[in-house]
Backbone as a printed PyTorch tensor [residue, N CA C, xyz], in Angstrom:
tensor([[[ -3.8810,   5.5840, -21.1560],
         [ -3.3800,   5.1540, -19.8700],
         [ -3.2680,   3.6380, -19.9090]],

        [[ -2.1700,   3.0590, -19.7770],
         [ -2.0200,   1.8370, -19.8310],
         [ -1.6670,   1.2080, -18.0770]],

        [[ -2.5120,   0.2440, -17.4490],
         [ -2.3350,  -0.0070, -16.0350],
         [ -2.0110,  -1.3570, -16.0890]],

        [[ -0.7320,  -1.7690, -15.5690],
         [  0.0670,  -2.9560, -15.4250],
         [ -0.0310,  -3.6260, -14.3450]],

        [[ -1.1420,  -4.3760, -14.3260],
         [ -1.4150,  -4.8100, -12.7160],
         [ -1.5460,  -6.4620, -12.6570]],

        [[ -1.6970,  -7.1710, -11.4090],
         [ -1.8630,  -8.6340, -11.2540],
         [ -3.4770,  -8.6650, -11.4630]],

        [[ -3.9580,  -9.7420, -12.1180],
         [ -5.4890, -10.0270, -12.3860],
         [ -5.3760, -11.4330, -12.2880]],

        [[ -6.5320, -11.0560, -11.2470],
         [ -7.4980, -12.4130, -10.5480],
         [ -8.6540, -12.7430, -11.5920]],

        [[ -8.7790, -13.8320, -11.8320],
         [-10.1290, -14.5710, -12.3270],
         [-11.0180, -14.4610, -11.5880]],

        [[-11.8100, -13.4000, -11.1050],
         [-12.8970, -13.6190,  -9.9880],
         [-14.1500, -12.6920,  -9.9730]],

        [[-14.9850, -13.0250, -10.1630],
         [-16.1070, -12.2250, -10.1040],
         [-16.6340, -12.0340,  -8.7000]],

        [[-16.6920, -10.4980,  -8.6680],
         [-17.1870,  -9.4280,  -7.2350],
         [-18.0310,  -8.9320,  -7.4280]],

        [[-19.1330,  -8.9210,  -6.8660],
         [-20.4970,  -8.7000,  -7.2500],
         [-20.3710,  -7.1270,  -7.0880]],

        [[-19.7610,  -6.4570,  -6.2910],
         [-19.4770,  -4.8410,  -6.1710],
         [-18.6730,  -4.2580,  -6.5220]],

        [[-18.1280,  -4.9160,  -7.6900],
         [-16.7240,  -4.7540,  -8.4870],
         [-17.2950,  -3.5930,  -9.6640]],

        [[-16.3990,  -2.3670,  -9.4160],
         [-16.7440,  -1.9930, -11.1430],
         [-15.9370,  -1.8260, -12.6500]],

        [[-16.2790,  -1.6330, -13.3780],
         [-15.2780,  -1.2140, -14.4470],
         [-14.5640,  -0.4380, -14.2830]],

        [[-13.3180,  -0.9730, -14.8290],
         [-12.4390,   0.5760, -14.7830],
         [-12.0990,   0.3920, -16.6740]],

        [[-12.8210,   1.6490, -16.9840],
         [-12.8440,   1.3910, -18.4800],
         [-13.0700,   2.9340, -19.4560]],

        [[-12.5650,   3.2910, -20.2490],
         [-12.9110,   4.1130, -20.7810],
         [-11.7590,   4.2270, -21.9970]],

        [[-11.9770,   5.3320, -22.7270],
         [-11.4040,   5.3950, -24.0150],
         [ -9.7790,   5.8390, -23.5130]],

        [[ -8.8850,   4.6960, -24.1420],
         [ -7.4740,   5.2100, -24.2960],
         [ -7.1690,   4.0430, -22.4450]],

        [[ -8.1290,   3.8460, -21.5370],
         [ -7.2540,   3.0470, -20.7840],
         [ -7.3900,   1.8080, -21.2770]],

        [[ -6.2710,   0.8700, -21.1350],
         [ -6.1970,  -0.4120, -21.3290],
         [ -5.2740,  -1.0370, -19.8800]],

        [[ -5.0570,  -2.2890, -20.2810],
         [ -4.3880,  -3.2930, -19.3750],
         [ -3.4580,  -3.8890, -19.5800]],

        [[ -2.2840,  -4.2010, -19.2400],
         [ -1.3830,  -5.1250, -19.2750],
         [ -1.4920,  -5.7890, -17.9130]],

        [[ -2.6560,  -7.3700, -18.4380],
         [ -2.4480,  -8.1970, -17.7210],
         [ -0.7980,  -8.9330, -16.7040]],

        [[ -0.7410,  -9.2850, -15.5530],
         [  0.0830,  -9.9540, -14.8010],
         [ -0.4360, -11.2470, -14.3310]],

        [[  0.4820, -12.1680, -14.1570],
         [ -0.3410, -13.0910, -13.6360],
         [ -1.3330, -12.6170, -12.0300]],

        [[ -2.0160, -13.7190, -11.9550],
         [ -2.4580, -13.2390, -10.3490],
         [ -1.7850, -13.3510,  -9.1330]],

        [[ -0.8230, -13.8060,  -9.1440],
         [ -0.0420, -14.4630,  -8.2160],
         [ -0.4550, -14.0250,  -6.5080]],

        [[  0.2100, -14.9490,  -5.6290],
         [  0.2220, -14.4500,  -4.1230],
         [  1.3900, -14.7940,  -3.2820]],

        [[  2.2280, -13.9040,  -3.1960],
         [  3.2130, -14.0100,  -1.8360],
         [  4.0980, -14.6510,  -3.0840]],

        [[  5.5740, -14.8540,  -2.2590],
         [  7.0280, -14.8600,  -2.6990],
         [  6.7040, -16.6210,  -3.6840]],

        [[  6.5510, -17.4740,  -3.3220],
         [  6.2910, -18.6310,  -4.1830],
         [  5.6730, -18.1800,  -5.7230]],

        [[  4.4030, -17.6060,  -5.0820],
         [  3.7090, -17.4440,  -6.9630],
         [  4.8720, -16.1200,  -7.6100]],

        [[  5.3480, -15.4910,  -6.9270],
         [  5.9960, -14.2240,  -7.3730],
         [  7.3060, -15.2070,  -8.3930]],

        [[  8.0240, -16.1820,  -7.7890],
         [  8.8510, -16.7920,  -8.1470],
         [  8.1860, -17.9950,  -9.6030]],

        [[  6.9950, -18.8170,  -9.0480],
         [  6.5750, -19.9520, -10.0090],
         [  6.1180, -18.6180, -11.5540]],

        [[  5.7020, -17.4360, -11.3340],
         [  5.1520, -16.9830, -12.3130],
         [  6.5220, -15.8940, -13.0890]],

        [[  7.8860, -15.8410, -12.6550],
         [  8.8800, -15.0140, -13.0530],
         [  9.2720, -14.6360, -14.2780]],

        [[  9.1090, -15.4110, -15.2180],
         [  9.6370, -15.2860, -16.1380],
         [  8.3200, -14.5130, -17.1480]],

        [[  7.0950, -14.8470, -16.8210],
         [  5.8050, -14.3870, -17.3130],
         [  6.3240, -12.3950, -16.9120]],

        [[  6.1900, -12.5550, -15.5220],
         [  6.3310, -11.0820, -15.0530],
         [  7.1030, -10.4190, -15.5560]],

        [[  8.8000, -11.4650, -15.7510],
         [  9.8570, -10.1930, -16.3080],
         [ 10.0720,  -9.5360, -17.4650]],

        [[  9.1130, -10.5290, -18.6550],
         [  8.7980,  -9.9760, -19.7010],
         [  8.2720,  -8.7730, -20.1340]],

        [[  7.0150,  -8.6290, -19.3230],
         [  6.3310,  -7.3870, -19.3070],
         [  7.3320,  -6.5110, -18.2520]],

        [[  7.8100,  -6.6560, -17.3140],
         [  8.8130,  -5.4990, -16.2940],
         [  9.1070,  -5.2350, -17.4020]],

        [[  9.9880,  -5.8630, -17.9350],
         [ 11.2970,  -5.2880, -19.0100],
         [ 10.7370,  -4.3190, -20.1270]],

        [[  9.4040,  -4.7400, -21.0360],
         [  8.8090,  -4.2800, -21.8060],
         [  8.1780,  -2.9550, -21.3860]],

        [[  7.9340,  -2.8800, -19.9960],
         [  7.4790,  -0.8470, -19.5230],
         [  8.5030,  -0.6910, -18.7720]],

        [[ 10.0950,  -1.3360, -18.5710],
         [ 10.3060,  -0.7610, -18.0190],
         [ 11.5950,   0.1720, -18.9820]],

        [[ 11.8430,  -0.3340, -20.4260],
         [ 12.2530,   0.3610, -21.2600],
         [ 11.3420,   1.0890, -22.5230]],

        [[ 10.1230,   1.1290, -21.8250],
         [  9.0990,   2.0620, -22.9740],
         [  9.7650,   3.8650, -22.7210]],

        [[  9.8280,   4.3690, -24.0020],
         [ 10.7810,   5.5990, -24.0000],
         [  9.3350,   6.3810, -24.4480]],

        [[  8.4770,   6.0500, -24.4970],
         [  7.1830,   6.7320, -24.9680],
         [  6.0800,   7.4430, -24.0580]],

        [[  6.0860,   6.6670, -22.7130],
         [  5.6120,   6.5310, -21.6490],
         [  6.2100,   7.5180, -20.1820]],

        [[  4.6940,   7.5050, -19.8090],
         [  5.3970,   8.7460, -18.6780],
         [  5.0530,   7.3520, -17.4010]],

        [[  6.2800,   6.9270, -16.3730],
         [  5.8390,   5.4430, -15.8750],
         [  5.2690,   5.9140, -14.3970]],

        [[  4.4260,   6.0260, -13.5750],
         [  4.2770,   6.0450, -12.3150],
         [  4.1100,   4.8800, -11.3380]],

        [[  5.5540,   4.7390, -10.2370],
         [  4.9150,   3.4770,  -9.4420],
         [  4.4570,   4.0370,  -8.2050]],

        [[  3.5400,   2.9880,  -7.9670],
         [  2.8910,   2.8050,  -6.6850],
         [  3.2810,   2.2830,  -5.9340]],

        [[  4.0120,   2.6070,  -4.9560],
         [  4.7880,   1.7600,  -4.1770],
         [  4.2680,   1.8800,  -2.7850]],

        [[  4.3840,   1.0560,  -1.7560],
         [  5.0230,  -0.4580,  -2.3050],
         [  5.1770,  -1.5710,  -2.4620]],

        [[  5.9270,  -1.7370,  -3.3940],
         [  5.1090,  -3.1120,  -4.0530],
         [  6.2820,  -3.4360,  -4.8440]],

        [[  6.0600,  -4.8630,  -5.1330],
         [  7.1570,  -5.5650,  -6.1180],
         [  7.1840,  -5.7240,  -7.4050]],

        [[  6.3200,  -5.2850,  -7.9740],
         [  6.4220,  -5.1790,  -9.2200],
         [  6.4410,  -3.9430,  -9.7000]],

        [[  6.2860,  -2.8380,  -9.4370],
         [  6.5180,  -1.0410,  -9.4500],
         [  7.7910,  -1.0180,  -8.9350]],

        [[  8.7710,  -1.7770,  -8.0810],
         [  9.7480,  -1.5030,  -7.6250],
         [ 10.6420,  -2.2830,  -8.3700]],

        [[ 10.4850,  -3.2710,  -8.9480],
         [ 11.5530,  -4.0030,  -9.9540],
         [ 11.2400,  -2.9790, -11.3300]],

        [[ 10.1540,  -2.4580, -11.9170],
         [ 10.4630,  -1.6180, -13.1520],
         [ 10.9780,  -0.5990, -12.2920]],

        [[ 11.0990,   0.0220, -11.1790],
         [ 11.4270,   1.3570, -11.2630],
         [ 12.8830,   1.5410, -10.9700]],

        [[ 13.6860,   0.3800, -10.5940],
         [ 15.5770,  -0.4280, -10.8210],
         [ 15.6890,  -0.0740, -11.8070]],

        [[ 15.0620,  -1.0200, -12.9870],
         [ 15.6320,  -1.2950, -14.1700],
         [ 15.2820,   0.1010, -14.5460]],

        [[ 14.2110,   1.0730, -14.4710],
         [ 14.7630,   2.2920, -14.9780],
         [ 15.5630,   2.9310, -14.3580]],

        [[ 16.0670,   3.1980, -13.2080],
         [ 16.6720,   3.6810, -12.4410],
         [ 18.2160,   3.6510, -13.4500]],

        [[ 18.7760,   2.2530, -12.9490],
         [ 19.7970,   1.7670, -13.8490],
         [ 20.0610,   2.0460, -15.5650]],

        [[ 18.9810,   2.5310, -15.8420],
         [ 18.7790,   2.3530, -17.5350],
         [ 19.2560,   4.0090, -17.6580]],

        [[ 19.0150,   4.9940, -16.5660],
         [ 18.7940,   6.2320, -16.6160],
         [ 17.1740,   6.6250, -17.2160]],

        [[ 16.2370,   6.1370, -17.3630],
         [ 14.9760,   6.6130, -17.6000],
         [ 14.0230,   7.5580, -16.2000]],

        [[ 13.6090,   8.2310, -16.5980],
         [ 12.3910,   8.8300, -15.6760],
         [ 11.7630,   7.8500, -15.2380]],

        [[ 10.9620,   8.4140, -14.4210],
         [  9.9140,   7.6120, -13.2720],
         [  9.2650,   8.6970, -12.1790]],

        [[  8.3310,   8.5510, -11.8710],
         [  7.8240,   9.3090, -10.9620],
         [  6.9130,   8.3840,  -9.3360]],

        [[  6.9660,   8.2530,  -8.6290],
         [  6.7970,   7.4290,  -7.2420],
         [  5.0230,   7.9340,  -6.9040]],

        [[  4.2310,   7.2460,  -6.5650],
         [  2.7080,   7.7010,  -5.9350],
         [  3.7820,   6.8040,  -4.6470]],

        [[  3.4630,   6.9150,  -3.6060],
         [  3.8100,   6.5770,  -1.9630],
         [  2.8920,   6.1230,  -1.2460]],

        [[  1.7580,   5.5500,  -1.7890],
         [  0.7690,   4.6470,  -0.6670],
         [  0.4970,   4.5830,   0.8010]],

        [[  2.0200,   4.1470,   1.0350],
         [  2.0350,   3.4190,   2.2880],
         [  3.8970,   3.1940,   2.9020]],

        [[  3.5040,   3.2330,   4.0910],
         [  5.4730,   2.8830,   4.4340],
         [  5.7040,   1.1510,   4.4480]],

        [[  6.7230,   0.9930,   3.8740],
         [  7.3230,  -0.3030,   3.6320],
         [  7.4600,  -0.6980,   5.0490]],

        [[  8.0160,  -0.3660,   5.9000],
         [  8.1760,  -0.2340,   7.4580],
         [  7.0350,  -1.1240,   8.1060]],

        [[  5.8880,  -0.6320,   7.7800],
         [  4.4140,  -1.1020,   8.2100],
         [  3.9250,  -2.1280,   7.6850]],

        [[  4.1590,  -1.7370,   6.2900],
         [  3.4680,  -2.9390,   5.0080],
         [  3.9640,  -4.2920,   5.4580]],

        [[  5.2500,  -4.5710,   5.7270],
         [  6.1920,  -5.5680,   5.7730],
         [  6.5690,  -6.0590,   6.9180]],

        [[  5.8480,  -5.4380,   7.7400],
         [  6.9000,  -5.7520,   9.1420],
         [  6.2250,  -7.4920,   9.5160]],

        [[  6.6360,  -8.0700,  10.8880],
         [  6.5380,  -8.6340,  11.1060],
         [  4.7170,  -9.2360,  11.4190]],

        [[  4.4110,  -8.4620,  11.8310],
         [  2.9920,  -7.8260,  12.6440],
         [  2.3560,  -8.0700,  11.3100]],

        [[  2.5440,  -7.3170,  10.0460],
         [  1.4380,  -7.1760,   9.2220],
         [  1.4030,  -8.1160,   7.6630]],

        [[  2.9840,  -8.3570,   8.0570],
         [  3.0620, -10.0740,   6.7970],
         [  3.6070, -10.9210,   7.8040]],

        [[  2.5190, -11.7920,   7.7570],
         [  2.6390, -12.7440,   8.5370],
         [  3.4260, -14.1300,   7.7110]],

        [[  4.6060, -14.2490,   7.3220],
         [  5.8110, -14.9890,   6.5220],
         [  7.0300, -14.8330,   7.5650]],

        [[  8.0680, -15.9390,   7.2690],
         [  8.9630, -16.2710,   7.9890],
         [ 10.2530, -14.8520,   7.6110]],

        [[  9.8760, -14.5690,   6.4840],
         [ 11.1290, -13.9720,   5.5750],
         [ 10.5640, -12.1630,   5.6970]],

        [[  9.3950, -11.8800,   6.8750],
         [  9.0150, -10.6960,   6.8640],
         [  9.8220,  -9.5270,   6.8750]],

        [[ 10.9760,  -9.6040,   7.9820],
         [ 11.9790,  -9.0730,   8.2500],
         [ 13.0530,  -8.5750,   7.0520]],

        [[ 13.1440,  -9.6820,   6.1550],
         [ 14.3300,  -9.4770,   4.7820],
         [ 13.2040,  -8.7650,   4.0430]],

        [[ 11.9970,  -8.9730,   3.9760],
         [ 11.6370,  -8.2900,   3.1930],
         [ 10.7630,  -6.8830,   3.6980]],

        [[ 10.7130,  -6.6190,   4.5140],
         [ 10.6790,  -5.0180,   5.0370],
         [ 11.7300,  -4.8390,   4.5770]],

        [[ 13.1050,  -5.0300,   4.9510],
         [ 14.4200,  -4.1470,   4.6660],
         [ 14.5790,  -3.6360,   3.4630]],

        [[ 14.2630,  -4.9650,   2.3350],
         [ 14.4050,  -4.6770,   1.0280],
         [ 13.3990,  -3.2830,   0.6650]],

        [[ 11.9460,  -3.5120,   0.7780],
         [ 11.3960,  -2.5640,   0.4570],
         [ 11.8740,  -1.1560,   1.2740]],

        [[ 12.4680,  -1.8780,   2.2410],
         [ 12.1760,   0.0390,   3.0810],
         [ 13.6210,   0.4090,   2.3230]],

        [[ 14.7750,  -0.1360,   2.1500],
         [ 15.9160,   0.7370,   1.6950],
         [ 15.4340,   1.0170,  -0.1700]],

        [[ 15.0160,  -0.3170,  -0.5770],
         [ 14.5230,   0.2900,  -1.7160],
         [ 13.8300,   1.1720,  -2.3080]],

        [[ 12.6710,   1.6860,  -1.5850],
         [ 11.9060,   2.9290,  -1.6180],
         [ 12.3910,   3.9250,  -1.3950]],

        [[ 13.4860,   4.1370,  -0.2720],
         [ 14.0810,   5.3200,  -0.2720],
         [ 15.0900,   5.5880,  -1.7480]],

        [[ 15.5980,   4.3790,  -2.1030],
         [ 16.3470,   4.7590,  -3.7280],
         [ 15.3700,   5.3270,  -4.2650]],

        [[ 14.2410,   4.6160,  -4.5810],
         [ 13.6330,   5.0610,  -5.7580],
         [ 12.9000,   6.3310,  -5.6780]],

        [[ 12.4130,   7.0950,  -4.5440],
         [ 11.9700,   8.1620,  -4.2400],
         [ 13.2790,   8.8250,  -4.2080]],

        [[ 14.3650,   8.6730,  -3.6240],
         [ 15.2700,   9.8150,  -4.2300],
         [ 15.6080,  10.1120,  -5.3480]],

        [[ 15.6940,   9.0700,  -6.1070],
         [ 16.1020,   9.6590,  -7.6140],
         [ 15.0950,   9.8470,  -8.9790]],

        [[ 13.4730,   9.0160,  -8.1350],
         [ 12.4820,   9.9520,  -8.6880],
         [ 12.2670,  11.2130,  -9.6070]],

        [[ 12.1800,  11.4290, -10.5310],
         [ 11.6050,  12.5380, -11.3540],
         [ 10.5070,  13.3730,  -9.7750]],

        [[  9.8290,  12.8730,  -9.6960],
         [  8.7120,  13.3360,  -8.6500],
         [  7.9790,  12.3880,  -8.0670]],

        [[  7.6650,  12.9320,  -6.7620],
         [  7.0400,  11.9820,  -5.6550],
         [  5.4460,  12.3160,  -5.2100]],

        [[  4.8050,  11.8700,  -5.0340],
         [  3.4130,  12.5710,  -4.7120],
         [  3.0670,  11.3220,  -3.4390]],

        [[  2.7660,  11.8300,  -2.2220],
         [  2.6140,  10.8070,  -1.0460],
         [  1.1920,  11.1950,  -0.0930]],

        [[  0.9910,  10.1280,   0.4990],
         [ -0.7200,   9.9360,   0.9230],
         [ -0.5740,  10.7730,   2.4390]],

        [[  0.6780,  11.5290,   2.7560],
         [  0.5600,  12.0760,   3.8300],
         [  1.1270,  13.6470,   4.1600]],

        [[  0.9610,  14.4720,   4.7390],
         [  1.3720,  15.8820,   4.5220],
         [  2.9700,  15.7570,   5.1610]],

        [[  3.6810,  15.1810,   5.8100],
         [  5.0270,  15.0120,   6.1710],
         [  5.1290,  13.7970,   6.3950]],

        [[  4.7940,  12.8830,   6.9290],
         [  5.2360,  11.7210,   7.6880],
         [  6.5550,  11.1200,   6.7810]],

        [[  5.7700,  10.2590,   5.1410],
         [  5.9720,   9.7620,   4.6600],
         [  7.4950,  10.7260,   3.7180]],

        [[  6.9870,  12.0020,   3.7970],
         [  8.3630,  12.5300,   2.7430],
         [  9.8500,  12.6130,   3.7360]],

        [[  9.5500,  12.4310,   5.1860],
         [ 10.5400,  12.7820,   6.0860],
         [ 11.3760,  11.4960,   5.5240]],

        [[ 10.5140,  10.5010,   5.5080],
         [ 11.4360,   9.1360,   5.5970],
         [ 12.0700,   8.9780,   4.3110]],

        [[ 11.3640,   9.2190,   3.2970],
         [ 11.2880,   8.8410,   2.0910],
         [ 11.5460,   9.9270,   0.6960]],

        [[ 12.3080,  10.8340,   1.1950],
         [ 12.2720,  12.5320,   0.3800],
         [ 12.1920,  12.1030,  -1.0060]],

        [[ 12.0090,  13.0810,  -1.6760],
         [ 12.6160,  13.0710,  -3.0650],
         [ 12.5360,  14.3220,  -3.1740]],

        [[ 12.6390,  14.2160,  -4.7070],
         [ 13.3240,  16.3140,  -5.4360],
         [ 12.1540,  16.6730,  -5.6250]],

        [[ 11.2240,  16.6470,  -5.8930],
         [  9.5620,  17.6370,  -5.8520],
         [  8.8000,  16.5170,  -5.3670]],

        [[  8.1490,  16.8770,  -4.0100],
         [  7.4590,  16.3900,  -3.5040],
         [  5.6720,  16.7070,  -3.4940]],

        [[  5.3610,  15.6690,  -3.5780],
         [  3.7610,  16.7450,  -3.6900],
         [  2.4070,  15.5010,  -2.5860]],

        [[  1.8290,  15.9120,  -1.8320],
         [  0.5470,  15.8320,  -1.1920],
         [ -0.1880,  15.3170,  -1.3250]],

        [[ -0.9240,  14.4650,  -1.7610],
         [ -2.5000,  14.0700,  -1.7790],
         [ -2.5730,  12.4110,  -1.7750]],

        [[ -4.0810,  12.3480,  -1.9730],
         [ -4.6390,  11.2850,  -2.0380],
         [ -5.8870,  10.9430,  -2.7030]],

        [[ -6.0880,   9.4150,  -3.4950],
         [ -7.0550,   9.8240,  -4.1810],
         [ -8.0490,   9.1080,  -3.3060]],

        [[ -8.3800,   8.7710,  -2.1990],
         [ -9.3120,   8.7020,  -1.8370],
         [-10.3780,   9.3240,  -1.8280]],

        [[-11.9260,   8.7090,  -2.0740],
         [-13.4990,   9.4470,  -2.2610],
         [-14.0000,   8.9700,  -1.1210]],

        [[-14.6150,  10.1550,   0.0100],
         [-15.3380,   9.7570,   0.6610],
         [-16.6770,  10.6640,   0.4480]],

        [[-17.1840,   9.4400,   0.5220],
         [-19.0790,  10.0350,   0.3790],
         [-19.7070,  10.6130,   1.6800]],

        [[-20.6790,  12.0300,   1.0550],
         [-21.1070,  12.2450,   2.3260],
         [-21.8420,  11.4790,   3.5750]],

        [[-22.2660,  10.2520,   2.5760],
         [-23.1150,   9.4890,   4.1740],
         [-21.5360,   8.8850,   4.6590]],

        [[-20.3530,   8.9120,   4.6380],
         [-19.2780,   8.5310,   5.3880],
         [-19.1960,   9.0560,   6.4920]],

        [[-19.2060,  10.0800,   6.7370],
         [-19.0120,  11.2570,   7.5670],
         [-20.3240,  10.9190,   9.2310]],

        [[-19.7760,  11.3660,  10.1330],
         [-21.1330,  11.0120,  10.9150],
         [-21.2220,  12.5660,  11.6150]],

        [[-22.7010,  12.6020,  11.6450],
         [-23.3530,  14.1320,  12.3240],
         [-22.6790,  14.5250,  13.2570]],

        [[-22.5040,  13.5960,  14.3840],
         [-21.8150,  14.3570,  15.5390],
         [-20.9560,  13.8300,  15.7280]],

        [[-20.4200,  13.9810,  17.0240],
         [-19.3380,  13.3420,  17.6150],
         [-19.5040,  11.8160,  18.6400]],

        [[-18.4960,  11.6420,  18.1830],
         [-19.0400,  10.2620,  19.0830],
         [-18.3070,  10.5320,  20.8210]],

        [[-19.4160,  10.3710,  21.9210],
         [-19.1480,  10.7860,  23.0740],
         [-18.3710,   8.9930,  24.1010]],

        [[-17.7550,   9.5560,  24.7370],
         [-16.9160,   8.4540,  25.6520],
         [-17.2970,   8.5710,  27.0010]],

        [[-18.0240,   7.5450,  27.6480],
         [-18.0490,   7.5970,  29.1790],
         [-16.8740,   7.4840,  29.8930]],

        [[-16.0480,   7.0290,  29.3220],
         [-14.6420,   6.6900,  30.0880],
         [-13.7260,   7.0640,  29.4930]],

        [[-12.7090,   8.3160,  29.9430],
         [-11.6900,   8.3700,  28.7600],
         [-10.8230,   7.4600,  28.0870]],

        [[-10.4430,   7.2210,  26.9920],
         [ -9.2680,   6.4260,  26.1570],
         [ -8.0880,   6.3050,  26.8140]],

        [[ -7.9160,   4.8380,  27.6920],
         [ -6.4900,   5.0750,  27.6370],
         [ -5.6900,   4.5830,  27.0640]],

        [[ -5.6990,   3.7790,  26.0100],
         [ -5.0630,   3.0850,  25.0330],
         [ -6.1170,   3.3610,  24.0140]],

        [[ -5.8570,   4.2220,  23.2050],
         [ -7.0780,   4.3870,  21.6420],
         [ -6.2310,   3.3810,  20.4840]],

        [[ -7.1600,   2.7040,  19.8580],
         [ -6.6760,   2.4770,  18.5550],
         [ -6.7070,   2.9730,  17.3010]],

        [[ -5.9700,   2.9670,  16.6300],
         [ -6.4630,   3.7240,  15.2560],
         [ -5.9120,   2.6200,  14.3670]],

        [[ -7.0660,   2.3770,  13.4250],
         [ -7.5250,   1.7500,  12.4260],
         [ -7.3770,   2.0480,  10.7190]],

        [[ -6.3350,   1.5520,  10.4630],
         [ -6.5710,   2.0770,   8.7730],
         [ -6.9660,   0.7320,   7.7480]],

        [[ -7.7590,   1.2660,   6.9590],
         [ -8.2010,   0.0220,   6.0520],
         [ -7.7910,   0.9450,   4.5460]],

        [[ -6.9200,  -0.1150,   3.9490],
         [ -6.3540,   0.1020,   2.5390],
         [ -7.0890,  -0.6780,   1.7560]]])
């Protein structure tokens, strides 16, 4: 398993290995937001280009995101396979509200029309929600899950009781 990700120089005291026989890394720079994405480009497009014409490799992106979505073009275009994991909606990720950048707007659009390419012409899609996400975002075999672990002390015994009903509830997701 080879995982192509951005790496930070930083030690996390609750950080663990991700290590075992046969995974490795293809370092990225660390970059943050559209400046480092740009000052570090030519570093990044090397490696895009290098998985994104590996003919050996079965490629899965995680989207979404900008660097799973520029290899999954160039295969797109190349005619290579690819298969989509679906995280999260570009819609949300990007909007105004949740990237706080001047250019939030151009770049929701990009991701949200781009995700729908790349999940349609997907080999296969696997998404973190039982409909929401495939309504928007279809592809040709769709599949369910998530790898989230929750531990049993997560869970709480009872229910939590309300003196006053909810009239505005929030709901909270932490990625």
């Amino acid at each position: 398993v080879e995982v192509v990700a951005r790496c930070f120089d930083v030690e996390e005291e609750n950080a663990k290995k991700v290590e075992g026989d046969n995974v490795f890394f293809t370092a990225l720079p660390g970059y943050q937001g559209p400046k480092g994405l740009i000052i570090n480009l030519v570093s990044i497009m090397k490696t895009v280009v290098k998985v994104s014409f590996d003919n050996k490799s079965i490629v899965i992106l995680r989207l979404p995101a900008t660097i799973p979505s520029l290899v999954g073009f160039i295969r797109l275009v190349s005619n290579k396979p690819y298969a989509v994991e679906l995280v999260g909606d570009p819609k949300d990720a990007y909007s105004p509200d949740s990237l706080k950048h001047p250019l939030s707007k151009v770049f929701q659009s990009l991701f949200y029309h781009g995700t729908k390419v790349l999940c349609k012409y997907a080999s296969a899609c696997a998404y973190v929600t039982e409909k929401t996400l495939q309504k928007k975002y279809p592809g040709k075999f769709m599949y369910s899950f998530t790898s989230l672990c929750l531990h049993e002390s997560s869970f709480s015994k009872k229910s939590r009781l309300y003196s006053t009903p909810l009239l505005k509830p929030k709901i909270i997701m932490v990625a």
